[in-house]
Coordinates of C-alpha atoms in Angstrom, one line a residue:
X1 CA 0.0 0.0 0.0
X2 CA 1.5 3.3 -1.0
X3 CA 1.1 6.7 0.7
X4 CA 0.4 9.7 -1.5
X5 CA 2.1 13.0 -1.0
X6 CA -1.2 14.6 -0.1
X7 CA -1.6 12.0 2.7
X8 CA 2.0 12.6 4.0
X9 CA 1.5 16.3 4.1
X10 CA -2.1 16.3 5.6
X11 CA -2.5 18.8 8.3
X12 CA -3.9 17.9 11.8
X13 CA -7.0 19.9 10.9
X14 CA -7.5 17.6 7.8
X15 CA -7.0 14.5 9.8
X16 CA -9.4 15.7 12.5
X17 CA -12.0 16.4 9.7
X18 CA -11.6 12.9 8.4
X19 CA -11.8 11.2 11.8
X20 CA -13.6 13.7 14.0
X21 CA -14.6 11.4 16.9
X22 CA -11.3 9.6 17.4
X23 CA -9.2 12.7 16.9
X24 CA -11.2 14.7 19.4
X25 CA -11.0 11.8 21.9
X26 CA -7.3 11.6 21.4
X27 CA -6.9 15.3 21.8
X28 CA -9.0 15.4 25.0
X29 CA -7.1 12.4 26.5
X30 CA -3.7 13.8 25.5
X31 CA -4.6 17.3 26.9
X32 CA -5.8 15.8 30.3
X33 CA -2.7 13.6 30.5
X34 CA -0.3 16.5 29.6
X35 CA -2.0 18.7 32.2
X36 CA -1.7 16.0 34.9
X37 CA 1.9 15.4 34.0
X38 CA 2.7 19.1 34.0
X39 CA 1.1 19.6 37.4
X40 CA 2.8 16.5 38.9
X41 CA 6.2 17.5 37.6
X42 CA 5.7 21.1 38.9
X43 CA 4.7 19.8 42.3
X44 CA 7.7 17.4 42.4
X45 CA 10.1 20.1 41.4
X46 CA 8.5 22.5 44.0
X47 CA 9.0 19.8 46.6
X48 CA 12.6 19.2 45.5
X49 CA 13.2 23.0 45.6
X50 CA 11.8 23.0 49.2
X51 CA 14.1 20.2 50.1
X52 CA 17.0 22.1 48.6
X53 CA 16.1 25.3 50.6
X54 CA 15.5 23.4 53.9
X55 CA 18.7 21.4 53.3
X56 CA 20.7 24.6 52.6
X57 CA 19.4 26.3 55.7
X58 CA 19.9 23.3 57.9
X59 CA 23.4 22.7 56.6
X60 CA 24.2 26.4 57.1
X61 CA 22.9 26.1 60.7
X62 CA 24.9 22.9 61.2
X63 CA 28.0 24.5 59.9
X64 CA 27.5 27.5 62.1
X65 CA 26.9 25.3 65.1
X66 CA 29.9 23.2 64.4
X67 CA 32.0 26.3 64.0
X68 CA 30.8 27.6 67.3
X69 CA 31.6 24.3 69.0
X70 CA 35.0 24.3 67.4
X71 CA 35.6 27.9 68.4
X72 CA 34.7 27.1 72.0
X73 CA 37.1 24.1 72.1
X74 CA 39.8 26.4 70.6
X75 CA 39.1 28.9 73.5
X76 CA 39.5 26.2 76.1
X77 CA 42.7 24.9 74.4
X78 CA 44.1 28.3 74.2
X79 CA 43.3 29.0 77.9
X80 CA 45.0 25.8 78.9
X81 CA 48.1 26.7 76.9
X82 CA 48.2 30.2 78.4
X83 CA 48.1 28.8 81.9
X84 CA 50.8 26.3 81.1
X85 CA 53.0 29.0 79.6
X86 CA 52.6 31.2 82.7
X87 CA 53.3 28.3 85.0
X88 CA 56.4 27.6 82.9
X89 CA 57.5 31.2 83.4
X90 CA 56.9 31.0 87.2
X91 CA 58.9 27.8 87.5
X92 CA 61.6 29.3 85.4
X93 CA 62.3 32.4 87.5
X94 CA 61.9 30.5 90.8
X95 CA 64.2 27.7 89.7
X96 CA 66.8 30.3 88.5
X97 CA 66.5 32.2 91.9
X98 CA 67.2 28.9 93.7
X99 CA 70.1 27.6 91.5
X100 CA 71.4 30.4 89.2
X101 CA 71.2 27.7 86.6
X102 CA 70.8 29.0 83.0
X103 CA 68.7 26.1 82.1
X104 CA 65.8 27.7 84.0
X105 CA 66.2 31.0 82.2
X106 CA 65.4 29.5 78.8
X107 CA 61.8 28.4 79.7
X108 CA 61.1 31.8 81.2
X109 CA 62.4 33.5 78.0
X110 CA 60.2 31.2 75.8
X111 CA 57.2 32.0 78.0
X112 CA 57.8 35.7 77.7
X113 CA 57.7 35.4 73.9
X114 CA 54.5 33.4 73.8
X115 CA 52.3 35.1 76.4
X116 CA 51.3 38.2 74.3
X117 CA 50.4 36.1 71.3
X118 CA 48.4 33.6 73.4
X119 CA 46.4 36.4 75.1
X120 CA 45.8 38.1 71.6
X121 CA 44.5 34.7 70.3
X122 CA 42.1 34.4 73.1
X123 CA 40.9 38.0 72.4
X124 CA 40.2 37.0 68.7
X125 CA 38.5 33.8 69.6
X126 CA 36.1 35.5 72.1
X127 CA 35.5 38.6 70.1
X128 CA 31.7 37.9 70.3
X129 CA 31.6 37.5 74.1
X130 CA 31.9 40.8 76.1
X131 CA 32.3 39.0 79.4
X132 CA 35.3 37.0 78.2
X133 CA 36.8 40.1 76.7
X134 CA 36.5 41.9 80.0
X135 CA 38.2 38.9 81.8
X136 CA 41.0 39.0 79.2
X137 CA 41.4 42.8 79.6
X138 CA 41.9 42.1 83.4
X139 CA 44.2 39.2 82.8
X140 CA 46.6 40.8 80.4
X141 CA 48.1 43.3 82.9
X142 CA 48.3 40.6 85.5
X143 CA 50.3 38.4 83.2
X144 CA 52.5 41.3 82.3
X145 CA 53.1 42.0 86.1
X146 CA 53.9 38.3 86.7
X147 CA 56.5 38.3 83.9
X148 CA 57.9 41.7 85.1
X149 CA 58.2 40.2 88.7
X150 CA 59.9 37.1 87.4
X151 CA 62.4 39.3 85.3
X152 CA 63.1 41.4 88.4
X153 CA 63.8 38.2 90.5
X154 CA 66.2 36.8 87.9
X155 CA 68.1 40.1 87.4
X156 CA 68.5 40.4 91.2
X157 CA 69.7 36.9 91.5
X158 CA 72.1 37.3 88.7
X159 CA 73.6 40.5 90.1
X160 CA 73.8 39.6 93.7
X161 CA 73.9 35.8 93.9
X162 CA 71.9 33.1 95.6
X163 CA 69.4 34.3 98.2
X164 CA 69.4 37.8 97.0
X165 CA 65.9 37.5 95.7
X166 CA 64.6 35.7 98.8
X167 CA 63.0 38.8 100.1
X168 CA 61.1 39.4 96.9
X169 CA 60.0 35.7 96.8
X170 CA 59.0 35.9 100.4
X171 CA 56.4 38.6 99.6
X172 CA 54.5 35.9 97.6
X173 CA 53.7 38.5 95.0
X174 CA 54.3 36.1 92.2
X175 CA 52.0 33.5 93.8
X176 CA 49.3 36.1 94.3
X177 CA 49.5 37.2 90.7
X178 CA 49.4 33.6 89.6
X179 CA 46.4 32.9 91.8
X180 CA 44.5 35.8 90.3
X181 CA 45.3 34.7 86.8
X182 CA 44.3 31.1 87.6
X183 CA 41.0 32.4 89.0
X184 CA 40.3 34.4 85.9
X185 CA 41.2 31.5 83.6
X186 CA 39.0 29.2 85.7
X187 CA 36.0 31.6 85.2
X188 CA 36.8 31.8 81.5
X189 CA 36.9 28.0 81.2
X190 CA 33.7 27.6 83.2
X191 CA 31.9 30.1 80.9
X192 CA 33.2 28.3 77.8
X193 CA 32.2 24.9 79.2
X194 CA 28.7 26.1 79.7
X195 CA 28.7 27.5 76.1
X196 CA 30.1 24.2 74.8
X197 CA 27.3 22.3 76.4
X198 CA 24.7 24.7 75.0
X199 CA 26.2 24.7 71.5
X200 CA 26.6 21.0 71.4
X201 CA 23.0 20.5 72.3
X202 CA 21.9 23.0 69.7
X203 CA 24.0 21.2 67.1
X204 CA 22.4 17.9 67.9
X205 CA 18.9 19.4 67.8
X206 CA 19.7 21.0 64.4
X207 CA 20.9 17.7 63.0
X208 CA 17.7 15.9 64.1
X209 CA 15.4 18.6 62.7
X210 CA 17.3 18.4 59.4
X211 CA 16.9 14.7 59.2
X212 CA 13.2 14.9 59.9
X213 CA 12.6 17.7 57.4
X214 CA 14.7 16.0 54.7
X215 CA 13.1 12.6 55.0
X216 CA 9.6 14.1 55.2
X217 CA 10.1 16.2 52.0
X218 CA 11.8 13.4 50.2
X219 CA 8.8 11.1 50.9
X220 CA 6.5 13.8 49.6
X221 CA 8.7 14.2 46.4
X222 CA 8.6 10.5 45.8
X223 CA 4.8 10.5 46.1
X224 CA 4.6 13.3 43.5
X225 CA 7.0 11.4 41.2
X226 CA 4.9 8.3 41.7
X227 CA 1.8 10.2 40.5
X228 CA 3.7 11.5 37.5
X229 CA 4.9 8.0 36.7
X230 CA 1.3 6.6 36.9
X231 CA -0.1 9.3 34.6
X232 CA 2.9 8.9 32.2
X233 CA 2.4 5.1 32.0
X234 CA -1.2 5.7 31.0
X235 CA -0.1 8.0 28.3
X236 CA 2.6 5.7 26.9
X237 CA 0.3 3.5 24.9
X238 CA -1.2 6.5 23.0
X239 CA 2.3 7.8 22.4
X240 CA 3.5 4.5 21.1
X241 CA 0.6 4.4 18.6
X242 CA 1.4 7.9 17.5
X243 CA 5.2 7.1 17.2
X244 CA 4.3 4.0 15.0
X245 CA 2.3 6.2 12.7
X246 CA 5.2 8.7 12.5
X247 CA 7.6 5.9 11.8
X248 CA 5.5 4.7 8.9
X249 CA 5.4 8.3 7.5
X250 CA 9.2 8.7 8.1
X251 CA 9.9 5.4 6.3
X252 CA 8.0 6.6 3.3
X253 CA 9.8 9.9 3.4
X254 CA 13.2 8.2 3.6
X255 CA 12.4 6.1 0.6
X256 CA 11.5 9.3 -1.3
X257 CA 14.7 11.0 -0.1
X258 CA 16.8 8.0 -1.2
X259 CA 15.1 8.1 -4.7
X260 CA 15.8 11.9 -5.0
X261 CA 19.4 11.4 -3.8
X262 CA 20.0 8.7 -6.4
X263 CA 18.5 11.0 -9.0
X264 CA 20.7 13.9 -7.9
X265 CA 23.8 11.6 -8.1
X266 CA 22.9 10.7 -11.7
X267 CA 22.4 14.4 -12.5
X268 CA 25.9 15.2 -11.0
X269 CA 27.5 12.5 -13.1
X270 CA 25.8 13.8 -16.2
X271 CA 26.8 17.4 -15.4
X272 CA 30.4 16.3 -14.9
X273 CA 30.4 14.6 -18.2
X274 CA 28.8 17.7 -19.8
X275 CA 31.4 20.0 -18.2
X276 CA 34.3 17.8 -19.5
X277 CA 32.8 17.7 -23.0
X278 CA 32.0 21.4 -22.9
X279 CA 35.5 22.4 -21.7
X280 CA 37.1 20.4 -24.6
X281 CA 34.6 21.7 -27.2
X282 CA 34.9 25.3 -26.1
X283 CA 38.6 25.4 -25.6
X284 CA 39.5 23.7 -28.9
X285 CA 38.2 26.7 -31.0
X286 CA 39.8 29.1 -28.7
X287 CA 43.2 27.4 -29.1
X288 CA 42.8 27.5 -32.8
X289 CA 42.0 31.2 -32.7
X290 CA 45.1 31.9 -30.7
X291 CA 47.2 29.6 -32.8
X292 CA 46.1 31.2 -36.1
X293 CA 46.4 34.7 -34.7
X294 CA 50.0 33.9 -33.7
X295 CA 50.8 32.5 -37.1
X296 CA 49.2 35.5 -38.8
X297 CA 51.4 37.9 -36.8
X298 CA 54.5 35.7 -37.3
X299 CA 54.2 35.2 -41.0
X300 CA 52.3 38.2 -42.3
X301 CA 53.0 41.0 -39.8
X302 CA 54.6 43.2 -42.4
X303 CA 51.6 42.9 -44.7
X304 CA 49.2 44.0 -42.0
X305 CA 48.4 47.6 -41.4
X306 CA 48.5 48.7 -37.7
X307 CA 44.8 48.6 -37.4
X308 CA 44.7 45.0 -38.6
X309 CA 47.5 44.0 -36.1
X310 CA 45.4 45.7 -33.4
X311 CA 42.4 43.6 -34.3
X312 CA 44.5 40.5 -34.2
X313 CA 45.9 41.4 -30.8
X314 CA 42.4 42.1 -29.5
X315 CA 41.1 38.8 -30.9
X316 CA 44.0 36.8 -29.2
X317 CA 43.5 38.7 -25.9
X318 CA 39.7 38.0 -26.0
X319 CA 40.4 34.3 -26.7
X320 CA 42.9 34.2 -23.8
X321 CA 40.4 35.8 -21.4
X322 CA 37.7 33.3 -22.6
X323 CA 40.1 30.4 -22.1
X324 CA 41.0 31.6 -18.6
X325 CA 37.3 32.0 -17.8
X326 CA 36.6 28.4 -18.9
X327 CA 39.5 27.1 -16.8
X328 CA 38.3 29.1 -13.8
X329 CA 34.8 27.7 -14.2
X330 CA 36.1 24.2 -14.4
X331 CA 38.2 24.7 -11.3
X332 CA 35.1 26.0 -9.5
X333 CA 33.0 23.1 -10.6
X334 CA 35.6 20.5 -9.7
X335 CA 36.0 21.7 -6.1
X336 CA 33.3 19.1 -5.2
X337 CA 33.3 16.8 -8.2
X338 CA 37.1 16.2 -8.3
X339 CA 37.9 16.6 -4.6
X340 CA 40.5 14.5 -2.8
X341 CA 40.1 12.9 0.6
X342 CA 41.0 14.9 3.6
X343 CA 44.4 14.2 5.2
X344 CA 46.5 15.9 7.9
X345 CA 48.6 18.6 6.2
X346 CA 51.0 21.3 7.4
X347 CA 49.6 24.6 6.3
X348 CA 53.1 26.1 6.5
X349 CA 54.3 23.7 3.8
X350 CA 51.2 24.4 1.7
X351 CA 51.7 28.2 1.9
X352 CA 55.4 27.9 0.9
X353 CA 54.4 25.7 -2.1
X354 CA 51.9 28.4 -3.1
X355 CA 54.6 31.1 -2.8
X356 CA 57.0 29.0 -4.9
X357 CA 54.3 28.7 -7.7
X358 CA 53.9 32.5 -7.6
X359 CA 57.7 33.2 -7.6
X360 CA 57.7 34.9 -11.0
X361 CA 54.8 37.2 -10.2
X362 CA 56.4 38.1 -6.9
X363 CA 59.6 39.1 -8.6
X364 CA 57.8 41.1 -11.3
X365 CA 55.9 43.0 -8.6
X366 CA 59.1 43.5 -6.5
X367 CA 57.0 42.1 -3.6
X368 CA 57.6 40.0 -0.6
X369 CA 55.6 37.2 1.0
X370 CA 56.1 36.4 4.7
X371 CA 54.9 33.0 6.0
X372 CA 54.7 32.6 9.8
X373 CA 54.4 29.1 11.3
X374 CA 50.9 27.7 10.6
X375 CA 49.1 24.8 12.2
X376 CA 48.3 21.3 10.9
X377 CA 44.7 20.7 9.8
X378 CA 42.7 17.9 8.1
X379 CA 42.2 19.2 4.5
X380 CA 42.5 18.5 0.8
X381 CA 46.1 19.4 0.1
X382 CA 45.6 20.5 -3.5
X383 CA 42.6 22.7 -2.7
X384 CA 44.3 24.3 0.3
X385 CA 47.3 25.2 -1.8
X386 CA 44.9 26.6 -4.4
X387 CA 43.1 28.6 -1.8
X388 CA 46.3 30.2 -0.4
X389 CA 47.7 30.8 -3.9
X390 CA 44.5 32.7 -5.0
X391 CA 44.7 34.9 -1.9
X392 CA 48.4 35.6 -2.3
X393 CA 47.9 36.3 -6.0
X394 CA 45.0 38.5 -5.3
X395 CA 47.2 40.6 -2.9
X396 CA 50.0 40.8 -5.4
X397 CA 47.5 42.0 -8.1
X398 CA 45.8 44.7 -6.1
X399 CA 48.9 46.5 -4.8
X400 CA 49.5 50.2 -4.8
X401 CA 51.5 51.5 -7.8
X402 CA 54.1 53.3 -5.7
X403 CA 54.5 50.6 -3.0
X404 CA 56.0 47.1 -3.4
X405 CA 53.4 44.6 -2.2
X406 CA 54.0 42.8 1.2
X407 CA 51.8 39.8 2.0
X408 CA 51.8 38.2 5.4
X409 CA 50.4 34.8 6.3
X410 CA 50.0 33.9 10.0
X411 CA 47.8 32.0 12.4
X412 CA 45.1 34.4 13.7
X413 CA 44.3 32.5 16.9
X414 CA 42.5 29.3 17.8
X415 CA 39.0 28.7 19.1
X416 CA 39.6 25.8 21.4
X417 CA 35.9 25.2 22.3
X418 CA 34.8 24.9 18.7
X419 CA 37.9 23.0 17.5
X420 CA 38.7 25.5 14.7
X421 CA 41.7 27.6 13.7
X422 CA 41.9 31.0 11.9
X423 CA 44.5 31.9 9.2
X424 CA 45.0 35.5 8.2
X425 CA 46.4 36.7 4.8
X426 CA 47.1 40.4 5.1
X427 CA 48.5 42.8 2.5
X428 CA 49.4 46.5 2.1
X429 CA 47.5 47.0 -1.1
X430 CA 44.8 49.4 -2.3
X431 CA 42.1 47.8 0.0
X432 CA 38.4 48.2 -0.6
X433 CA 35.3 49.5 1.1
X434 CA 33.9 46.9 3.5
X435 CA 30.4 47.5 2.2
X436 CA 31.5 45.1 -0.6
X437 CA 33.0 42.4 1.6
X438 CA 30.3 39.9 0.7
X439 CA 30.1 40.9 -2.9
X440 CA 33.7 40.0 -3.7
X441 CA 33.1 36.3 -3.0
X442 CA 30.4 36.1 -5.6
X443 CA 31.0 34.8 -9.1
X444 CA 31.9 37.4 -11.7
X445 CA 31.7 40.3 -9.2
X446 CA 34.5 42.8 -9.7
X447 CA 35.1 46.1 -7.8
X448 CA 37.4 47.4 -10.6
X449 CA 37.2 47.4 -14.4
X450 CA 39.1 44.9 -16.5
X451 CA 41.2 47.7 -17.9
X452 CA 42.6 48.5 -14.4
X453 CA 43.2 44.9 -13.1
X454 CA 43.2 41.7 -15.0
X455 CA 41.3 38.6 -13.8
X456 CA 38.2 36.5 -14.3
X457 CA 36.2 37.6 -11.2
X458 CA 36.1 33.9 -10.0
X459 CA 39.2 33.6 -7.9
X460 CA 37.7 34.6 -4.5
X461 CA 34.5 32.6 -5.3
X462 CA 36.8 29.6 -5.6
X463 CA 38.3 30.4 -2.2
X464 CA 34.9 30.7 -0.6
X465 CA 33.8 27.4 -2.1
X466 CA 36.9 25.6 -0.9
X467 CA 36.5 27.0 2.6
X468 CA 32.8 25.9 2.6
X469 CA 33.7 22.4 1.4
X470 CA 36.1 22.1 4.4
X471 CA 33.3 23.3 6.8
X472 CA 34.9 26.7 7.3
X473 CA 34.4 30.3 6.3
X474 CA 36.3 33.2 4.7
X475 CA 35.8 36.8 5.5
X476 CA 37.6 40.1 4.7
X477 CA 38.4 43.3 6.5
X478 CA 39.7 46.3 4.7
X479 CA 39.5 50.0 4.1
X480 CA 40.4 52.0 0.9
X481 CA 44.2 52.6 0.8
X482 CA 44.9 50.6 3.9
X483 CA 45.3 47.0 2.6
X484 CA 43.1 44.0 3.2
X485 CA 43.1 41.1 5.5
X486 CA 41.4 37.8 4.5
X487 CA 40.6 35.4 7.4
X488 CA 40.0 31.7 6.7
X489 CA 38.4 29.8 9.6
X490 CA 38.8 26.0 9.3
X491 CA 38.0 23.0 11.5
X492 CA 41.2 21.4 12.9
X493 CA 39.8 17.9 12.3
X494 CA 37.5 16.5 9.7
X495 CA 35.3 13.4 9.6
X496 CA 37.3 11.2 7.2
X497 CA 34.7 8.5 7.2

């Protein structure tokens, strides 16, 4: 059974008109199912969003509670370290006063270096607790007094010998200072222990609340997703029937596309054969015109009046232009019909080969071509050399009369994300108005008369077609009298399958 084009292209309105009851039932069922799925998905996503918000807030609270607990532990640790340091200082100066042994002076000196930093650290850790800050403000001068007393005892002992500091030690000033410091640190530790208990309990409560909220919302989200799955399952049968109908239509379309593709392939073969025959049939008369014109000038030049010689020259020039035009058209048509397989090539080598082919023209123009290192790409080597040769030749042709042409080829950056490279061909020639930047890549479009600059008007069209065949682009930037820059963008890798 075949399907006509009218059937394949029938609109939903036409199908509904042919089968009104079934079509309306399917539309109503599909509309209800789609609304139910949409509502279910919206509710599920809303629940998931609520889970995310609650989880974020709970985690933030847990992090803050954990930080508070950790800070409290740090305060207790720093308090213990400060007490140990001051005890070390006290033992140091008392031991030195009793023995005049230098091994007791070193612990005292170490304690002196550490006390200020330890007190400052406690200040930083308790910055949010005014009561603790007040205790530390009271403790700091006491610690300084204890260290000053110890320094005085050691200096006295060192200057006057054993027993010299006995009177100072007998006053018990150092013990009194140490007792006051210990009392303050005990108050500080007791306050921090209370805070630690409170903050630990708050952290545990936050953890429990988080678990309850998370599991509750997760169950709700699963219920919503279950509803969506139920409605979706009911809709699957209808969708499968619709997909089967679409597959049948697609299979018919693929058959038609295959037939059209085969027809186009046959047409391409016929066009290629026609182009080959036409090129031979057209070029043979042109070669004869040029040959006979050359013989006429060589053998009978003296017999020809100047006007006749001018006619012969014009005839030969016209035939040469026609032959160049035919060759250019054949080159343009063979970009796709006679293309080679892509392979990895060094664009630097391709550019130097193009420069070598243009060596005579470069010398005649007294020009210079500079080729910077270029990357490797997957390309048709012959077409890539032709592309670069056309662009370089174009730059040599459109140079300023009073300035030797300079052409520079360089990599113009790489687009890593898209896997492409850009090559710039810049010159110091006459340039052009960028309003015509698209026109110059069109067949037979010229910005200058044939009397000013020779050419077929096809060279840049060939460049554009080569770039397109490689999956790339070519653009131009210029201004009158300021030269031109042609930028070719090409994929680094090609599908060689």
